[in-house]
PDB file of C-alpha atoms in Angstrom:
ATOM      1  CA  MET M 374     -23.547  39.357  24.497  1.00 39.00           C
ATOM      2  CA  ARG M 375     -20.042  39.058  25.992  1.00 35.00           C
ATOM      3  CA  THR M 376     -20.376  35.209  26.817  1.00 35.00           C
ATOM      4  CA  ARG M 377     -21.267  34.798  23.046  1.00 38.00           C
ATOM      5  CA  LEU M 378     -18.201  36.712  21.872  1.00 31.00           C
ATOM      6  CA  ILE M 379     -15.870  34.615  24.139  1.00 32.00           C
ATOM      7  CA  ILE M 380     -17.668  31.469  22.827  1.00 34.00           C
ATOM      8  CA  ALA M 381     -17.118  32.763  19.272  1.00 35.00           C
ATOM      9  CA  ALA M 382     -13.585  33.329  19.866  1.00 34.00           C
ATOM     10  CA  PHE M 383     -12.983  29.855  21.244  1.00 36.00           C
ATOM     11  CA  ALA M 384     -14.907  28.484  18.505  1.00 36.00           C
ATOM     12  CA  GLY M 385     -12.505  30.217  16.003  1.00 37.00           C
ATOM     13  CA  LEU M 386      -9.616  28.754  17.759  1.00 35.00           C
ATOM     14  CA  PHE M 387     -10.893  25.125  17.292  1.00 37.00           C
ATOM     15  CA  ALA M 388     -12.628  25.380  13.889  1.00 36.00           C
ATOM     16  CA  PHE M 389      -9.695  24.104  11.790  1.00 36.00           C
ATOM     17  CA  GLY M 390     -12.085  21.663  10.513  1.00 36.00           C
ATOM     18  CA  THR M 391     -15.842  21.808  10.404  1.00 36.00           C
ATOM     19  CA  ALA M 392     -18.264  18.969  10.479  1.00 36.00           C
ATOM     20  CA  GLN M 393     -18.588  17.164   7.259  1.00 38.00           C
ATOM     21  CA  ALA M 394     -20.892  14.639   5.928  1.00 39.00           C
ATOM     22  CA  ALA M 395     -18.063  12.887   4.224  1.00 47.00           C
ATOM     23  CA  PRO M 396     -14.605  11.307   5.886  1.00 57.00           C
ATOM     24  CA  LEU M 397     -11.778  13.456   5.451  1.00 74.00           C
ATOM     25  CA  MET M 398      -9.667  10.607   4.435  1.00 79.00           C
ATOM     26  CA  SER M 399     -10.579   7.674   2.062  1.00 86.00           C
ATOM     27  CA  SER M 400     -10.565   4.151   3.526  1.00 88.00           C
ATOM     28  CA  ALA M 401      -7.777   2.986   1.637  1.00 90.00           C
ATOM     29  CA  GLU M 402      -5.771   5.993   2.706  1.00 92.00           C
ATOM     30  CA  TYR M 403      -6.892   5.333   6.317  1.00 91.00           C
ATOM     31  CA  LYS M 404      -5.895   1.508   5.935  1.00 92.00           C
ATOM     32  CA  SER M 405      -2.506   2.422   4.426  1.00 93.00           C
ATOM     33  CA  GLN M 406      -1.643   5.039   7.380  1.00 93.00           C
ATOM     34  CA  LYS M 407      -2.904   2.562   9.984  1.00 93.00           C
ATOM     35  CA  ASP M 408      -0.548  -0.250   8.500  1.00 94.00           C
ATOM     36  CA  ARG M 409       2.404   1.976   8.722  1.00 94.00           C
ATOM     37  CA  LEU M 410       1.661   2.731  12.212  1.00 93.00           C
ATOM     38  CA  GLU M 411       1.328  -0.698  13.142  1.00 93.00           C
ATOM     39  CA  ALA M 412       4.519  -1.584  11.628  1.00 93.00           C
ATOM     40  CA  ASN M 413       6.276   1.505  13.273  1.00 93.00           C
ATOM     41  CA  TYR M 414       5.309   0.074  16.534  1.00 94.00           C
ATOM     42  CA  LYS M 415       6.427  -3.428  16.073  1.00 92.00           C
ATOM     43  CA  ALA M 416       9.881  -2.035  15.027  1.00 92.00           C
ATOM     44  CA  ALA M 417       9.869   0.665  18.158  1.00 92.00           C
ATOM     45  CA  LYS M 418       8.998  -2.373  20.483  1.00 92.00           C
ATOM     46  CA  GLU M 419      12.589  -3.806  19.514  1.00 93.00           C
ATOM     47  CA  ARG M 420      14.253  -0.814  21.343  1.00 92.00           C
ATOM     48  CA  CYS M 421      12.769  -2.025  24.792  1.00 92.00           C
ATOM     49  CA  LYS M 422      14.041  -5.609  24.400  1.00 93.00           C
ATOM     50  CA  PRO M 423      17.527  -5.086  25.759  1.00 94.00           C
ATOM     51  CA  MET M 424      16.209  -3.070  28.793  1.00 93.00           C
ATOM     52  CA  THR M 425      15.456  -4.489  32.127  1.00 92.00           C
ATOM     53  CA  SER M 426      13.155  -3.630  35.174  1.00 94.00           C
ATOM     54  CA  ASN M 427      11.255  -0.506  35.100  1.00 93.00           C
ATOM     55  CA  ALA M 428      13.232   1.009  32.539  1.00 94.00           C
ATOM     56  CA  LYS M 429      11.692  -1.490  30.258  1.00 95.00           C
ATOM     57  CA  ASP M 430       8.338  -0.798  31.406  1.00 95.00           C
ATOM     58  CA  ILE M 431       8.656   2.637  30.902  1.00 96.00           C
ATOM     59  CA  CYS M 432      10.008   2.406  27.325  1.00 94.00           C
ATOM     60  CA  GLN M 433       6.946  -0.021  26.613  1.00 95.00           C
ATOM     61  CA  ALA M 434       4.424   2.349  28.058  1.00 96.00           C
ATOM     62  CA  GLU M 435       6.052   5.215  26.060  1.00 96.00           C
ATOM     63  CA  ILE M 436       5.892   3.130  22.767  1.00 95.00           C
ATOM     64  CA  LYS M 437       2.054   2.016  23.499  1.00 95.00           C
ATOM     65  CA  GLY M 438       1.314   5.533  24.246  1.00 96.00           C
ATOM     66  CA  GLU M 439       2.733   6.693  20.984  1.00 96.00           C
ATOM     67  CA  ARG M 440       1.052   4.206  19.022  1.00 95.00           C
ATOM     68  CA  ASP M 441      -2.180   4.879  20.739  1.00 96.00           C
ATOM     69  CA  VAL M 442      -1.936   8.653  20.224  1.00 96.00           C
ATOM     70  CA  ALA M 443      -0.979   8.091  16.677  1.00 95.00           C
ATOM     71  CA  GLU M 444      -4.220   6.152  16.033  1.00 95.00           C
ATOM     72  CA  ALA M 445      -6.562   8.613  17.636  1.00 95.00           C
ATOM     73  CA  ASP M 446      -4.885  11.218  15.636  1.00 94.00           C
ATOM     74  CA  LEU M 447      -5.174   9.238  12.539  1.00 93.00           C
ATOM     75  CA  LYS M 448      -9.115   8.879  13.345  1.00 93.00           C
ATOM     76  CA  ALA M 449      -9.322  12.457  14.245  1.00 92.00           C
ATOM     77  CA  THR M 450      -7.843  13.413  10.907  1.00 91.00           C
ATOM     78  CA  ARG M 451     -10.113  10.857   9.060  1.00 91.00           C
ATOM     79  CA  ASP M 452     -13.424  12.015  10.667  1.00 89.00           C
ATOM     80  CA  GLY M 453     -12.822  15.620  11.760  1.00 85.00           C
ATOM     81  CA  THR M 454     -15.414  15.461  14.306  1.00 88.00           C
ATOM     82  CA  PRO M 455     -15.573  16.908  17.779  1.00 90.00           C
ATOM     83  CA  LYS M 456     -15.817  13.340  19.182  1.00 92.00           C
ATOM     84  CA  ALA M 457     -12.554  11.948  17.237  1.00 92.00           C
ATOM     85  CA  GLN M 458     -10.753  14.960  18.284  1.00 93.00           C
ATOM     86  CA  TYR M 459     -11.734  14.642  21.947  1.00 95.00           C
ATOM     87  CA  ALA M 460     -10.624  10.785  21.716  1.00 95.00           C
ATOM     88  CA  ALA M 461      -7.198  12.104  20.246  1.00 95.00           C
ATOM     89  CA  ARG M 462      -6.903  14.236  23.307  1.00 95.00           C
ATOM     90  CA  THR M 463      -7.862  11.992  25.850  1.00 96.00           C
ATOM     91  CA  ALA M 464      -5.668   9.307  24.295  1.00 96.00           C
ATOM     92  CA  ARG M 465      -2.622  11.730  24.679  1.00 96.00           C
ATOM     93  CA  ALA M 466      -3.828  12.211  28.343  1.00 96.00           C
ATOM     94  CA  GLU M 467      -3.910   8.470  28.862  1.00 97.00           C
ATOM     95  CA  ALA M 468      -0.583   7.912  27.435  1.00 96.00           C
ATOM     96  CA  ALA M 469       1.128  10.508  29.288  1.00 96.00           C
ATOM     97  CA  TYR M 470      -0.575   9.156  32.539  1.00 96.00           C
ATOM     98  CA  GLN M 471       0.571   5.599  31.934  1.00 96.00           C
ATOM     99  CA  VAL M 472       4.120   6.663  31.213  1.00 96.00           C
ATOM    100  CA  ALA M 473       4.258   9.047  34.284  1.00 96.00           C
ATOM    101  CA  LYS M 474       2.884   6.056  36.264  1.00 95.00           C
ATOM    102  CA  GLU M 475       5.398   3.702  35.190  1.00 96.00           C
ATOM    103  CA  LYS M 476       8.232   6.384  36.149  1.00 96.00           C
ATOM    104  CA  CYS M 477       6.712   6.502  39.587  1.00 96.00           C
ATOM    105  CA  ASP M 478       7.397   2.792  40.165  1.00 95.00           C
ATOM    106  CA  ASP M 479      10.960   3.880  40.833  1.00 94.00           C
ATOM    107  CA  LEU M 480      10.037   5.755  43.805  1.00 95.00           C
ATOM    108  CA  LYS M 481       8.818   4.247  47.283  1.00 95.00           C
ATOM    109  CA  GLY M 482       6.529   4.948  49.973  1.00 95.00           C
ATOM    110  CA  ASN M 483       4.880   8.363  50.113  1.00 95.00           C
ATOM    111  CA  ASP M 484       7.176   9.713  47.265  1.00 95.00           C
ATOM    112  CA  LYS M 485       5.561   7.198  45.145  1.00 96.00           C
ATOM    113  CA  ASP M 486       2.184   7.717  46.305  1.00 96.00           C
ATOM    114  CA  VAL M 487       2.441  11.523  45.518  1.00 96.00           C
ATOM    115  CA  CYS M 488       3.894  10.934  42.153  1.00 96.00           C
ATOM    116  CA  VAL M 489       1.008   8.755  41.066  1.00 96.00           C
ATOM    117  CA  LYS M 490      -1.503  11.217  42.557  1.00 96.00           C
ATOM    118  CA  GLU M 491       0.304  13.971  40.676  1.00 96.00           C
ATOM    119  CA  ALA M 492       0.121  11.809  37.383  1.00 96.00           C
ATOM    120  CA  LYS M 493      -3.381  11.301  37.977  1.00 96.00           C
ATOM    121  CA  SER M 494      -3.958  15.004  38.418  1.00 96.00           C
ATOM    122  CA  ALA M 495      -2.257  15.932  35.092  1.00 96.00           C
ATOM    123  CA  GLN M 496      -4.428  13.321  33.456  1.00 96.00           C
ATOM    124  CA  THR M 497      -7.486  14.729  34.964  1.00 96.00           C
ATOM    125  CA  ARG M 498      -6.720  18.163  33.840  1.00 96.00           C
ATOM    126  CA  ALA M 499      -6.036  17.167  30.289  1.00 95.00           C
ATOM    127  CA  LYS M 500      -9.173  15.107  30.156  1.00 95.00           C
ATOM    128  CA  ALA M 501     -11.191  18.340  31.589  1.00 94.00           C
ATOM    129  CA  ASP M 502      -9.331  20.652  29.031  1.00 95.00           C
ATOM    130  CA  ALA M 503     -10.397  18.165  26.153  1.00 94.00           C
ATOM    131  CA  LYS M 504     -14.178  18.201  27.436  1.00 93.00           C
ATOM    132  CA  VAL M 505     -14.188  21.966  27.053  1.00 92.00           C
ATOM    133  CA  ALA M 506     -12.353  21.638  23.763  1.00 91.00           C
ATOM    134  CA  LYS M 507     -15.016  19.309  22.336  1.00 90.00           C
ATOM    135  CA  GLU M 508     -17.885  21.525  23.686  1.00 89.00           C
ATOM    136  CA  VAL M 509     -16.564  24.369  21.961  1.00 88.00           C
ATOM    137  CA  LYS M 510     -15.787  22.528  18.723  1.00 86.00           C
ATOM    138  CA  LYS M 511     -19.470  21.459  18.840  1.00 85.00           C
ATOM    139  CA  VAL M 512     -20.413  24.917  18.994  1.00 83.00           C
ATOM    140  CA  ALA M 513     -18.188  26.001  16.217  1.00 82.00           C
ATOM    141  CA  THR M 514     -19.224  23.092  14.043  1.00 79.00           C
ATOM    142  CA  GLY M 515     -23.132  23.757  14.700  1.00 79.00           C
ATOM    143  CA  GLU M 516     -23.713  20.469  16.714  1.00 79.00           C
ATOM    144  CA  THR M 517     -24.876  22.538  19.567  1.00 75.00           C
ATOM    145  CA  SER M 518     -27.200  25.169  19.069  1.00 75.00           C
ATOM    146  CA  MET M 519     -26.166  28.995  19.588  1.00 78.00           C
ATOM    147  CA  ALA M 520     -29.351  29.164  21.969  1.00 79.00           C
ATOM    148  CA  LYS M 521     -27.715  26.721  24.192  1.00 80.00           C
ATOM    149  CA  ALA M 522     -24.167  27.316  23.569  1.00 80.00           C
ATOM    150  CA  PRO M 523     -23.351  29.666  26.349  1.00 84.00           C
ATOM    151  CA  GLU M 524     -24.908  27.671  29.070  1.00 87.00           C
ATOM    152  CA  LYS M 525     -23.450  24.273  27.773  1.00 86.00           C
ATOM    153  CA  VAL M 526     -19.896  25.598  27.515  1.00 87.00           C
ATOM    154  CA  ALA M 527     -20.219  27.537  31.125  1.00 89.00           C
ATOM    155  CA  ASP M 528     -21.393  24.073  32.482  1.00 92.00           C
ATOM    156  CA  THR M 529     -18.615  22.223  30.777  1.00 91.00           C
ATOM    157  CA  LYS M 530     -15.953  24.624  32.029  1.00 92.00           C
ATOM    158  CA  ARG M 531     -17.541  24.628  35.592  1.00 94.00           C
ATOM    159  CA  ASP M 532     -17.173  20.737  35.512  1.00 94.00           C
ATOM    160  CA  ALA M 533     -13.838  20.882  34.223  1.00 93.00           C
ATOM    161  CA  LYS M 534     -12.687  23.435  36.864  1.00 94.00           C
ATOM    162  CA  ASP M 535     -14.199  21.291  39.644  1.00 94.00           C
ATOM    163  CA  ASP M 536     -12.441  18.152  38.366  1.00 94.00           C
ATOM    164  CA  LYS M 537      -9.089  19.870  38.303  1.00 94.00           C
ATOM    165  CA  ARG M 538      -9.697  21.169  41.849  1.00 95.00           C
ATOM    166  CA  ASP M 539     -10.458  17.834  43.255  1.00 95.00           C
ATOM    167  CA  ALA M 540      -7.506  16.142  41.787  1.00 95.00           C
ATOM    168  CA  GLU M 541      -5.173  18.932  43.195  1.00 95.00           C
ATOM    169  CA  TYR M 542      -6.696  18.483  46.399  1.00 95.00           C
ATOM    170  CA  LYS M 543      -5.961  14.806  46.261  1.00 95.00           C
ATOM    171  CA  VAL M 544      -2.221  15.475  45.561  1.00 96.00           C
ATOM    172  CA  ALA M 545      -2.161  18.087  48.422  1.00 95.00           C
ATOM    173  CA  LYS M 546      -3.759  15.575  50.709  1.00 95.00           C
ATOM    174  CA  GLU M 547      -1.313  12.850  49.702  1.00 95.00           C
ATOM    175  CA  LYS M 548       1.572  14.918  50.647  1.00 95.00           C
ATOM    176  CA  CYS M 549       0.330  15.537  54.028  1.00 94.00           C
ATOM    177  CA  ASP M 550       0.322  11.719  54.653  1.00 94.00           C
ATOM    178  CA  ALA M 551       4.332  11.954  54.724  1.00 92.00           C
ATOM    179  CA  MET M 552       3.764  13.799  58.059  1.00 94.00           C
ATOM    180  CA  SER M 553       2.093  12.800  61.462  1.00 94.00           C
ATOM    181  CA  GLY M 554       0.362  14.524  64.368  1.00 95.00           C
ATOM    182  CA  GLN M 555      -0.284  18.255  64.420  1.00 96.00           C
ATOM    183  CA  PRO M 556       1.834  18.921  61.417  1.00 95.00           C
ATOM    184  CA  LYS M 557      -0.290  16.528  59.415  1.00 94.00           C
ATOM    185  CA  ASP M 558      -3.437  17.876  60.758  1.00 95.00           C
ATOM    186  CA  ASN M 559      -2.388  21.436  59.888  1.00 96.00           C
ATOM    187  CA  CYS M 560      -1.382  20.161  56.354  1.00 95.00           C
ATOM    188  CA  ILE M 561      -4.721  18.444  55.655  1.00 94.00           C
ATOM    189  CA  ALA M 562      -6.619  21.777  57.245  1.00 94.00           C
ATOM    190  CA  GLN M 563      -4.547  23.929  54.902  1.00 95.00           C
ATOM    191  CA  ALA M 564      -5.427  21.721  51.612  1.00 94.00           C
ATOM    192  CA  LYS M 565      -9.243  21.845  52.691  1.00 94.00           C
ATOM    193  CA  LEU M 566      -9.144  25.546  53.015  1.00 93.00           C
ATOM    194  CA  LYS M 567      -6.985  25.902  49.879  1.00 93.00           C
ATOM    195  CA  PHE M 568      -9.316  23.695  47.813  1.00 92.00           C
ATOM    196  CA  ALA M 569     -12.804  24.546  49.508  1.00 89.00           C
ATOM    197  CA  LYS M 570     -13.185  21.006  50.996  1.00 87.00           C
TER     198      LYS M 570
END
């Protein structure tokens, strides 16, 4: 009973739009908004032109990410489905990852490796949270039957927790690579213990 109440509470948080047979936005309105996004993207690309080196790469990644997120949000607004909303959340995670990864290029050696692992870990956390939100939304919109809902949501949360733990372990292990000998062995042993590896 408690599980069902928790699921109902989460479903309420994500139930800002219920599943509908018809799109939430007309095709003409969608096309107009998409054309506007593309025009904004082309104009925004101009601000990167005077830049050089990695600053230019970061700028381009930011602008591309903004466009990809805006397009995914537009589709989510149009469709209103858990799948479209999940795509918007994952687009946001991917955009943030690409920008963070570009910023890591300013670093060298183990600092760069750790930076990339941390960026990947943040992406993994965001995608795992998006999967949970998608499953909860499917329950709220009736795409998942109430009989299967507690088990389905619990499984998704468990998988998300495992994915996050694995990503955090990879970061901790990468940090150990800056060491050598016994300190490195101790660091890896502590990481394994902390993340149950």
